[in-house]
mmCIF file of C-alpha atoms and ligand atoms in Angstrom:
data_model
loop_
_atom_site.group_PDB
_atom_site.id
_atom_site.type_symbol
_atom_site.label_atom_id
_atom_site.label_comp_id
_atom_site.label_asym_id
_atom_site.label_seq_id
_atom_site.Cartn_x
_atom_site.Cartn_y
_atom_site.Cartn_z
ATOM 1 C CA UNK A 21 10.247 -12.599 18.808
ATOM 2 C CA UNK A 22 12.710 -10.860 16.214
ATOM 3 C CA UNK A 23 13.288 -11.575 12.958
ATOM 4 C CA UNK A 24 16.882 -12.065 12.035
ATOM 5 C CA UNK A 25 18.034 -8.921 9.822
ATOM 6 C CA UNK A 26 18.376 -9.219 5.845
ATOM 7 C CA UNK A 27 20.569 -7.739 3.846
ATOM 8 C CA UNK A 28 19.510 -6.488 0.764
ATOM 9 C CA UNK A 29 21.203 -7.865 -2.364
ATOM 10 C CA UNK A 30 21.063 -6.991 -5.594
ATOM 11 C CA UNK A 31 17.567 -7.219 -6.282
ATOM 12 C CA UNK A 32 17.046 -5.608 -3.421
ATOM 13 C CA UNK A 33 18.607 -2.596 -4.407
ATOM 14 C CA UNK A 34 17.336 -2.458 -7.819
ATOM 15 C CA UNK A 35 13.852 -2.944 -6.482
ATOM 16 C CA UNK A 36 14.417 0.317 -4.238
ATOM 17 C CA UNK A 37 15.820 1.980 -7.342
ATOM 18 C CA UNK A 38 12.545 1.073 -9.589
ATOM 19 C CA UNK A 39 10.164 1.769 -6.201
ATOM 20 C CA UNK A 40 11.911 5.020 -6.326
ATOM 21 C CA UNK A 41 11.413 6.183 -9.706
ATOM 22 C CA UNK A 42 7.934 5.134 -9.666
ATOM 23 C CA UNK A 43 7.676 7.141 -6.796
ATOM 24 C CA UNK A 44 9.230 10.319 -8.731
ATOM 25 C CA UNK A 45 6.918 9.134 -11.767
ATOM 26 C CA UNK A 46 3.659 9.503 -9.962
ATOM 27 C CA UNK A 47 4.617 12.319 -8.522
ATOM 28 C CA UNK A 48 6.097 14.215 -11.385
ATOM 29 C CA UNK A 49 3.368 16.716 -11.832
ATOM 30 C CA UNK A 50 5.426 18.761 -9.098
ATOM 31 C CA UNK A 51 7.976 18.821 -11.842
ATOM 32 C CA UNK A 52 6.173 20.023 -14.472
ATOM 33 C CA UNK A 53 5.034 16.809 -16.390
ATOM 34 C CA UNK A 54 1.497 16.723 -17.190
ATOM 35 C CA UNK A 55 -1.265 14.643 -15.602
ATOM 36 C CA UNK A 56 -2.308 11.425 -17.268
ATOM 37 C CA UNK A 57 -5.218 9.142 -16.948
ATOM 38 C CA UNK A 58 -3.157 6.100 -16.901
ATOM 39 C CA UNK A 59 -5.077 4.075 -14.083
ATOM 40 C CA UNK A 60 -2.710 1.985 -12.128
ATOM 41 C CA UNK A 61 -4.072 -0.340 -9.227
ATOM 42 C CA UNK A 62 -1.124 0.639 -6.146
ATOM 43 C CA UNK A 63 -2.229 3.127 -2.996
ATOM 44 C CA UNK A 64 -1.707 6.386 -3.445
ATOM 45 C CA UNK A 65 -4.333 9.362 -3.823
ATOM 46 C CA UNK A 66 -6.686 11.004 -5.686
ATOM 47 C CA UNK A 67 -6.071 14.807 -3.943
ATOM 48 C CA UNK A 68 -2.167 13.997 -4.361
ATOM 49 C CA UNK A 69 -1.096 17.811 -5.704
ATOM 50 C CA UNK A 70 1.715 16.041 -8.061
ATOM 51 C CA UNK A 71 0.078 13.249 -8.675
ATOM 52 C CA UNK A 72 0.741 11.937 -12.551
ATOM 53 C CA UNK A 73 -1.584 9.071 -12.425
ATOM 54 C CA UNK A 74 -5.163 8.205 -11.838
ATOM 55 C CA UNK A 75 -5.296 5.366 -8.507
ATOM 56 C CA UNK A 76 -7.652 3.032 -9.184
ATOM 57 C CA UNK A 77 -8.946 2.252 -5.935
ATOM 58 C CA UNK A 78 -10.102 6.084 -5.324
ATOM 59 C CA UNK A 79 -11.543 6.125 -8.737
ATOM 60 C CA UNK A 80 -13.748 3.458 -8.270
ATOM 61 C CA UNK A 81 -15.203 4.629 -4.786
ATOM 62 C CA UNK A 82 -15.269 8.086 -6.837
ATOM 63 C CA UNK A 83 -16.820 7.215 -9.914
ATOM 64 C CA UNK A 84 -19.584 5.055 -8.087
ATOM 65 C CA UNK A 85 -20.417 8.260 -6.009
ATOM 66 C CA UNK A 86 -21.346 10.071 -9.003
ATOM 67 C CA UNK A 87 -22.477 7.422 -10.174
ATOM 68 C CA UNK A 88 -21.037 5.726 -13.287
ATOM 69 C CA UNK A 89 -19.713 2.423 -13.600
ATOM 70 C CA UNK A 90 -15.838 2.148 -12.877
ATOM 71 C CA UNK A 91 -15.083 0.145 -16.129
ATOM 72 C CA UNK A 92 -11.588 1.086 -16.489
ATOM 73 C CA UNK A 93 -9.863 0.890 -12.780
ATOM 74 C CA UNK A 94 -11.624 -2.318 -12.161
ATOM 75 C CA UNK A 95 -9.995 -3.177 -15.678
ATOM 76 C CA UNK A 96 -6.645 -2.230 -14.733
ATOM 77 C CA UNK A 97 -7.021 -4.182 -11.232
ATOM 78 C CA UNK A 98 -8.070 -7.460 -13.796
ATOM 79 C CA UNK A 99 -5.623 -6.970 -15.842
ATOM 80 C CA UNK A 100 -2.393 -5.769 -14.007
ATOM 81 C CA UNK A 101 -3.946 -8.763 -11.446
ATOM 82 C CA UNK A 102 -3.823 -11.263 -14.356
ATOM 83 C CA UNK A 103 -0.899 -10.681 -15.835
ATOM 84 C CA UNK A 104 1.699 -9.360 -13.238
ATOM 85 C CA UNK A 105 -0.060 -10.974 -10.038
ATOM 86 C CA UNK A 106 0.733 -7.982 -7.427
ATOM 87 C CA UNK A 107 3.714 -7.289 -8.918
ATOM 88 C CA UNK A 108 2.999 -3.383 -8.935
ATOM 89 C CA UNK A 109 2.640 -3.614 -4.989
ATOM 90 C CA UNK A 110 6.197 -4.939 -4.953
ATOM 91 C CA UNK A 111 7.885 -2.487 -7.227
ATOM 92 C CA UNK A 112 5.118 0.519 -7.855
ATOM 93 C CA UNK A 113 3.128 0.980 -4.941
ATOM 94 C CA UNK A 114 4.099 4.541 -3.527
ATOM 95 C CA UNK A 115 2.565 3.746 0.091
ATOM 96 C CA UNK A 116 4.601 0.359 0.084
ATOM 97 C CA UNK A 117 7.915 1.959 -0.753
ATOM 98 C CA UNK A 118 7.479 4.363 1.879
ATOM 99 C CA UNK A 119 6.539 1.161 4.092
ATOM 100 C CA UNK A 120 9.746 -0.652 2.774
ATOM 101 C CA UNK A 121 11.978 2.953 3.692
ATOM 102 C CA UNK A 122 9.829 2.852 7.588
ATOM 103 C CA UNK A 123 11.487 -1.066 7.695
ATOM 104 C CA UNK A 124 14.910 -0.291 6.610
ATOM 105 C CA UNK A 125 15.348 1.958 9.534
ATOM 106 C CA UNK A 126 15.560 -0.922 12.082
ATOM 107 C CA UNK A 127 17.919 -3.962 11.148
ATOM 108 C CA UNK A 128 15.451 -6.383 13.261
ATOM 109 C CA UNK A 129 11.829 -6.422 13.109
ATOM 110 C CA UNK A 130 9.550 -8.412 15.087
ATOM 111 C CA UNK A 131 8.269 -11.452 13.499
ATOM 112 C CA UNK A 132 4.000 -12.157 13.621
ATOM 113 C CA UNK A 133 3.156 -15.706 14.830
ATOM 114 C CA UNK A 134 1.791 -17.531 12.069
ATOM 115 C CA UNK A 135 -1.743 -18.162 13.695
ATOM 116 C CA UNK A 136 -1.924 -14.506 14.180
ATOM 117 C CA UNK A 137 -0.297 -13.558 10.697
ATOM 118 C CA UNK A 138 -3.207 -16.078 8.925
ATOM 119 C CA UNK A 139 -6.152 -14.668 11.161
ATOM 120 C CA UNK A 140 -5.193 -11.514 10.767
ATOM 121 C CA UNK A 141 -4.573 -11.475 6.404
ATOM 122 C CA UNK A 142 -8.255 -11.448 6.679
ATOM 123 C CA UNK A 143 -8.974 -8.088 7.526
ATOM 124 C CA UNK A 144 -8.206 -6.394 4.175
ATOM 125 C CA UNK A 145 -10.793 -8.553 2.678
ATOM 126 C CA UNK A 146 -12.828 -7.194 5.438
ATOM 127 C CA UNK A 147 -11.751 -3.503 4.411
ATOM 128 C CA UNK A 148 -12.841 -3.957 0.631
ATOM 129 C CA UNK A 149 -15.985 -5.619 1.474
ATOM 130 C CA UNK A 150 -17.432 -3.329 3.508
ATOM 131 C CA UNK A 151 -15.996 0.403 1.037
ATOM 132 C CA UNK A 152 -17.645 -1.683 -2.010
ATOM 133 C CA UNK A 153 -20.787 -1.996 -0.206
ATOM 134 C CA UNK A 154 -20.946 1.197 0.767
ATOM 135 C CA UNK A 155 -20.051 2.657 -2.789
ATOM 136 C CA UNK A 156 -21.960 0.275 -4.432
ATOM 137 C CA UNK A 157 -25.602 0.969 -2.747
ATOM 138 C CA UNK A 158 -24.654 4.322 -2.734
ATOM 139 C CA UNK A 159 -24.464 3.786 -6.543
ATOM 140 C CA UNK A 160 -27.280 1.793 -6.915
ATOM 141 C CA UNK A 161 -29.484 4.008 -4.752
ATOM 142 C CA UNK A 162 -28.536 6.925 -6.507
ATOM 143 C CA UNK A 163 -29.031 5.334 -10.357
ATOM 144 C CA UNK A 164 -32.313 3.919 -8.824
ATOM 145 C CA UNK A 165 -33.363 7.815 -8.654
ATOM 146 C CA UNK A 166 -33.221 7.768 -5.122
ATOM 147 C CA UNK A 167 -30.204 7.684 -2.190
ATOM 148 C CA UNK A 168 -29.823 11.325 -1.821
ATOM 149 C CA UNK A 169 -30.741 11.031 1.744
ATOM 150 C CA UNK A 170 -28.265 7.868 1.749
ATOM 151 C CA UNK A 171 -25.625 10.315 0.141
ATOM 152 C CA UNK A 172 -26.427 13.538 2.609
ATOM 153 C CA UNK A 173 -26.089 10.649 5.771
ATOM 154 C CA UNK A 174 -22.790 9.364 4.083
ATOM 155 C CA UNK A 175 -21.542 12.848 4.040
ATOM 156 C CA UNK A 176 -17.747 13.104 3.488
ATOM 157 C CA UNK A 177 -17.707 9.372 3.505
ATOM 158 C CA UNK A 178 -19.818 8.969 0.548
ATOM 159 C CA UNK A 179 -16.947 10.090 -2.699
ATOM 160 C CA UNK A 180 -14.429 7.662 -0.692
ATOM 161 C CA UNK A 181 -15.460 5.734 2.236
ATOM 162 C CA UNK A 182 -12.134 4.038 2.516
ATOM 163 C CA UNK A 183 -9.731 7.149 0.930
ATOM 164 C CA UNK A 184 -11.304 9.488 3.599
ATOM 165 C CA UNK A 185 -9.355 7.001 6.309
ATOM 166 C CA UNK A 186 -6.667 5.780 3.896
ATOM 167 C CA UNK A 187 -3.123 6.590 5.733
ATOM 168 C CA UNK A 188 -1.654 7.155 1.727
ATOM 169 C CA UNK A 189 -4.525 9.890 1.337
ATOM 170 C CA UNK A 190 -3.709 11.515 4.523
ATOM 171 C CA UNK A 191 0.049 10.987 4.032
ATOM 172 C CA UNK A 192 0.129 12.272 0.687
ATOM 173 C CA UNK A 193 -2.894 14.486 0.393
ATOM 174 C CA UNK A 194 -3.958 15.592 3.509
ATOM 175 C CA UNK A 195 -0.293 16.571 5.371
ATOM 176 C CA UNK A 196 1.172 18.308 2.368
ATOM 177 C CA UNK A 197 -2.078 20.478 1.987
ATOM 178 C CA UNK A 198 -2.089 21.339 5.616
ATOM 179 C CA UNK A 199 1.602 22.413 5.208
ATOM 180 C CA UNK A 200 1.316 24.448 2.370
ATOM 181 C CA UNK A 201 -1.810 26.186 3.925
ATOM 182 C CA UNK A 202 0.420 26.382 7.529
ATOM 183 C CA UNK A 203 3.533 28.032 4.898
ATOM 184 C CA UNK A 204 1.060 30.756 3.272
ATOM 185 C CA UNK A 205 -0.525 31.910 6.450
ATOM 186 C CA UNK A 206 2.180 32.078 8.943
ATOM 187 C CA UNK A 207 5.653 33.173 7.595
ATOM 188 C CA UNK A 208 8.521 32.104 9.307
ATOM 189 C CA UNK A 209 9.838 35.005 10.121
ATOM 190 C CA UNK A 210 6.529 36.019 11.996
ATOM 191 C CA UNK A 211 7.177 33.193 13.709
ATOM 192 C CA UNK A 212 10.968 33.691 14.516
ATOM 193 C CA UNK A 213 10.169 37.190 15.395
ATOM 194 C CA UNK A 214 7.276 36.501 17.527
ATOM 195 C CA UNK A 215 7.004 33.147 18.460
ATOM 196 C CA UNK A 216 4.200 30.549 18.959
ATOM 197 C CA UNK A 217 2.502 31.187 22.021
ATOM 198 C CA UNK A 218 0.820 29.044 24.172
ATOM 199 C CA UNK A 219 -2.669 30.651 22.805
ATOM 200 C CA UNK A 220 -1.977 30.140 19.312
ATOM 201 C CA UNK A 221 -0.915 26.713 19.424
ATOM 202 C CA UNK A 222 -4.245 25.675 21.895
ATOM 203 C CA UNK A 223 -6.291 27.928 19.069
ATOM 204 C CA UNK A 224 -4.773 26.130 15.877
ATOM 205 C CA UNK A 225 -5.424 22.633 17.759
ATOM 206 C CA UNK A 226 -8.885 23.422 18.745
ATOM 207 C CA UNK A 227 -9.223 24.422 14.990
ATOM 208 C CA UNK A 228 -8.747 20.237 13.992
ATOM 209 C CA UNK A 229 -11.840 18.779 12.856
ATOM 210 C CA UNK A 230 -12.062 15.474 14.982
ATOM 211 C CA UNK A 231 -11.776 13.640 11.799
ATOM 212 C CA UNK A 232 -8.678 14.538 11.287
ATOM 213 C CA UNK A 233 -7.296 13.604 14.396
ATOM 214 C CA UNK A 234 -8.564 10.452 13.405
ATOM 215 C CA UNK A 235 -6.790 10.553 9.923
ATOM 216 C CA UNK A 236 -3.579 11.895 11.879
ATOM 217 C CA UNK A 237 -4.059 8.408 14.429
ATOM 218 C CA UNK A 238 -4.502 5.608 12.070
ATOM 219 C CA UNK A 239 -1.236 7.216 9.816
ATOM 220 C CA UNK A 240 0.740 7.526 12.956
ATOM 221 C CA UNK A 241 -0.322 4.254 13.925
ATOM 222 C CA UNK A 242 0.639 2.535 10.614
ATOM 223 C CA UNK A 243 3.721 4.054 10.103
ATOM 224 C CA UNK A 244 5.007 3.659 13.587
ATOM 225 C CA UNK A 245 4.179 0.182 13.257
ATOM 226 C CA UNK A 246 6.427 -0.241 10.170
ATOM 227 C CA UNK A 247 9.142 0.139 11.502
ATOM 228 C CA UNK A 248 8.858 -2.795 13.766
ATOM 229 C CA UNK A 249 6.983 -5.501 11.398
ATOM 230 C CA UNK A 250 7.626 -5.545 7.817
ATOM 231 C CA UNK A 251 4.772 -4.447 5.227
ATOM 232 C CA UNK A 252 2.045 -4.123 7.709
ATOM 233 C CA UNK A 253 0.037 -2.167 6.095
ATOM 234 C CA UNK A 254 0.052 -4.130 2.916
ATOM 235 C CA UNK A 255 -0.312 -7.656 4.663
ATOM 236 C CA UNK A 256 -3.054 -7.246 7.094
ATOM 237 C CA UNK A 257 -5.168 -3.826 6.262
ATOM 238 C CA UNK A 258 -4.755 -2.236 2.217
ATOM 239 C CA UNK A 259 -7.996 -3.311 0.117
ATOM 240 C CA UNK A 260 -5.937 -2.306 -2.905
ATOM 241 C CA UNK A 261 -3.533 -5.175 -2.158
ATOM 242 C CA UNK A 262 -6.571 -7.530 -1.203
ATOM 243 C CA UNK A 263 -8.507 -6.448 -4.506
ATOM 244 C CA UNK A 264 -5.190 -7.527 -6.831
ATOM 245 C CA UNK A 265 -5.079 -10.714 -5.016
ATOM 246 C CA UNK A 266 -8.379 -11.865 -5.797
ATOM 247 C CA UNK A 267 -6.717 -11.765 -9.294
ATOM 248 C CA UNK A 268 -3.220 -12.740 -8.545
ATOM 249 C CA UNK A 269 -3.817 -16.208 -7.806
ATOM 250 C CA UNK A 270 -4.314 -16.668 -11.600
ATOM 251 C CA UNK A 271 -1.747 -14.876 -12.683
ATOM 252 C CA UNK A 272 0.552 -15.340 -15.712
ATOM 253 C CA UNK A 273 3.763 -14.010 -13.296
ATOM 254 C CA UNK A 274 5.274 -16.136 -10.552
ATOM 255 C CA UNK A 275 7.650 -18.477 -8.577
ATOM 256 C CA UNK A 276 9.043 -21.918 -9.421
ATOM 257 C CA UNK A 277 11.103 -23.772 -6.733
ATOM 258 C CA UNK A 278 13.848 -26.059 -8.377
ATOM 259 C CA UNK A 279 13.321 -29.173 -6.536
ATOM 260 C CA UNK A 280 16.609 -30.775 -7.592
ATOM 261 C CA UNK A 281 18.702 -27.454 -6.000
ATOM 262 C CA UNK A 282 16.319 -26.736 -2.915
ATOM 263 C CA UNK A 283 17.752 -28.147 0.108
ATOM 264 C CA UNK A 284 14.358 -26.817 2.324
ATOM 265 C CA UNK A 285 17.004 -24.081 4.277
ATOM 266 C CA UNK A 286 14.310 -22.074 4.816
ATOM 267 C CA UNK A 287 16.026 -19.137 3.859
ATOM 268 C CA UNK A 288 13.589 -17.878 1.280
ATOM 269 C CA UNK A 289 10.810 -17.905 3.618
ATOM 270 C CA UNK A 290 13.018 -16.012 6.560
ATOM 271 C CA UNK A 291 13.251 -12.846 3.711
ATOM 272 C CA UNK A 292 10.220 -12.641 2.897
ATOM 273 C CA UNK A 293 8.245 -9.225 4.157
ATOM 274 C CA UNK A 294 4.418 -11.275 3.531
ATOM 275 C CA UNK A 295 5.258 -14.598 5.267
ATOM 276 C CA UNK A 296 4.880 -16.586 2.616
ATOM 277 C CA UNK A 297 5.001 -20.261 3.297
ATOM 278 C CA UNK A 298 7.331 -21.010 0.076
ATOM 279 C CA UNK A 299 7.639 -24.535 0.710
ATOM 280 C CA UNK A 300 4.366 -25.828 1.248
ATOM 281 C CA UNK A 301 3.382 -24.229 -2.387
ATOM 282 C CA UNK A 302 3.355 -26.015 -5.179
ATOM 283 C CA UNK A 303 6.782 -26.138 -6.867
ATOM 284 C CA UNK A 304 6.415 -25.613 -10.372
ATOM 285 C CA UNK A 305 4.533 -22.583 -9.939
ATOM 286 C CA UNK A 306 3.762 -20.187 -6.461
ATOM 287 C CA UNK A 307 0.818 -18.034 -6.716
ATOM 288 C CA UNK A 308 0.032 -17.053 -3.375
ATOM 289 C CA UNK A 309 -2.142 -14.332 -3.371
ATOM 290 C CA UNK A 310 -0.206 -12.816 -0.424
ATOM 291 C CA UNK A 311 3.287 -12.489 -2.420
ATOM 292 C CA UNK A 312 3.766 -9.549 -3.688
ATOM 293 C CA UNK A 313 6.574 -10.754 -6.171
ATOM 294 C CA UNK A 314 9.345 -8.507 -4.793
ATOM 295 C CA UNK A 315 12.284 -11.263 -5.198
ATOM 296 C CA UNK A 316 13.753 -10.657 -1.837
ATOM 297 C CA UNK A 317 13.166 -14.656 -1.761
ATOM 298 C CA UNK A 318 15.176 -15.426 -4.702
ATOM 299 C CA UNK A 319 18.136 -12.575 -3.607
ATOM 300 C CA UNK A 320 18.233 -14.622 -0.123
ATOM 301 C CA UNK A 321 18.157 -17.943 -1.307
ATOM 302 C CA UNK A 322 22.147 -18.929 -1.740
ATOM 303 C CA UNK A 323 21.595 -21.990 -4.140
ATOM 304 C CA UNK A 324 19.564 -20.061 -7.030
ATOM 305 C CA UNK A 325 16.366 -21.956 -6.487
ATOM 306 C CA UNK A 326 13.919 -19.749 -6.856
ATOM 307 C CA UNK A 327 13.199 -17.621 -9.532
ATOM 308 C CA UNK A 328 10.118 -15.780 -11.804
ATOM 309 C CA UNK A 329 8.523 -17.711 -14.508
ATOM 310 C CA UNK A 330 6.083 -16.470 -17.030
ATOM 311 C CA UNK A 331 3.510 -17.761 -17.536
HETATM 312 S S1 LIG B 404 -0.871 -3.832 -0.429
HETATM 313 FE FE1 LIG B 404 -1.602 -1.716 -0.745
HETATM 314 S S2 LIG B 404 -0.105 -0.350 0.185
HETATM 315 FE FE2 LIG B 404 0.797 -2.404 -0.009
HETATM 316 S S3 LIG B 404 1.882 -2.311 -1.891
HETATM 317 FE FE3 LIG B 404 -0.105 -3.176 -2.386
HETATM 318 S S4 LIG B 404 -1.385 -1.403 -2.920
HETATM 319 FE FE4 LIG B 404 0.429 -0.609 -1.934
HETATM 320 S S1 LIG B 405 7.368 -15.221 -1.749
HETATM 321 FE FE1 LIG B 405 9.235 -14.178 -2.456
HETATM 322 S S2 LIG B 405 8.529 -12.793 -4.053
HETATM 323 FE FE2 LIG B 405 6.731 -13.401 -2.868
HETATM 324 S S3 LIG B 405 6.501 -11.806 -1.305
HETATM 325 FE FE3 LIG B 405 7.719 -13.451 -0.395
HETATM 326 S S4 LIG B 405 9.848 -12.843 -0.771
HETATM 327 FE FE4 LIG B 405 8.567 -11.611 -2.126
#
């Protein structure tokens, strides 16, 4: 089944615009600007060259590998949770934008069956269960005076069992470093001159450490898959997302549906990328802990009905 196309409206565009220089923020190391240990809870990651900003989500995995307790991500997950809901996946999150740029390629995208879509949410509680129990016996273990063995059987798994498979790591870590090492060993004019031969392609592939094949799948696979259902990644797999939510259901920021100009068209629920079930929430305030508060409800809906409210 497709999903009819939406255009983007106004706060559509200004939420690409603000995605965007977020994007250019975090990144701005590149451009000279210095690194910072503001912690902010969106994907991106920790081996990023340009990378401005410390991501919480690799921190913690990091810091409990080490171990020391990871006071201030988890505090910026509480807090940006608490008071902004999962705003910042809306309008900060690197690894969504580039999702949002993947859907804007196709006009139609195929819509999830809602048994499948409710089943499926599930997972990404699934995928932060199982990288905090990792890093946290890991951390235990090791505290305890013990769990090097744990940590030697962990191997590259144990400073990041979920960023060593994370499609932002390998997207915006692991693909940029392989370029720049590609760039400084083979010139292009060696190439141009010379040519890739059959040889030197089969030895270069046989080179790949299986892992990264792996790394190489699950990004294809994710961003292949975003162009044909909106926000994938972010609805059924990122732990980053499902780690906000747990917080975002009590959060200060979020929807009221005017009752008295709602006339149940259903058009707020047809734009929106998480399949959020608008109508059956409560009115005077929506917290679902799936929306990520990107307003493409309230730019769709014709009569003004919806819009943010605080607190
Ligand atoms: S769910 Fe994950 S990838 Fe999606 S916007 Fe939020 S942090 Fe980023
Ligand atoms: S309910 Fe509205 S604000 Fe929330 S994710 Fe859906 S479209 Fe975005």
């Amino acid at each position: 089944v497709t999903k009819q196309p939406t255009k983007l409206k106004w706060i559509g565009w200004l939420r690409r615009l603000i995605q965007l220089t977020f994007f250019l923020l975090f990144n701005a190391a590149i451009f000279g600007l210095p690194r910072t240990t503001v912690t902010v809870p969106v994907l991106g990651s920790l081996g990023q060259a340009g990378k401005t900003v410390v991501y919480a989500f690799g921190a913690i995995q990091k810091m409990l590998s080490w171990p020391v307790m990871p006071w201030i991500p988890v505090a910026a997950f509480i807090l940006s949770g608490v008071l902004l809901g999962r705003a910042s996946c809306g309008w900060a999150c690197p690894f969504g934008f580039v999702q949002d740029l993947a859907a804007m390629v196709r006009e139609k995208h195929l819509e999830v069956s809602l048994r499948t879509h409710f089943q499926a949410i599930n997972i990404k509680y699934g995928v932060l269960a199982a990288t905090l129990l990792i890093s946290g016996t890991l951390a235990v273990s090791l505290a305890a005076g013990g769990g090097r063995d744990y940590e030697a059987a962990l191997g590259v798994f144990a400073g990041g069992p979920f960023s060593v498979l994370s499609p932002a790591d390998t997207f915006f870590a692991v693909i940029p470093s392989m370029l720049r090492t590609f760039s400084t060993s083979i010139s292009m004019s060696y190439i141009l001159q010379s040519g890739i031969s059959f040889e030197t392609l089969w030895d270069a592939l046989k080179s790949i450490k299986p892992l990264l094949y792996v790394r190489l799948s699950i990004l294809a696979t994710v961003l292949g898959s975003s162009f044909f259902i909106e926000r994938i990644w972010c609805r059924y797999f990122c732990p980053v997302g499902a780690f906000l939510s747990l917080f975002s259901r009590f959060s200060f920021l979020g929807l009221r549906r005017n009752l008295l100009l709602c006339v149940k068209c259903g058009e707020c629920m047809k734009s929106c990328p998480m399949l959020v079930r608008i109508h059956d929430k409560p009115w005077e305030k929506i917290l679902d802990p799936e929306c990520t508060l990107c307003l493409e409800c309230t730019d769709a809906c014709s009569r003004k009905a919806i819009k943010p409210v605080f607190p």
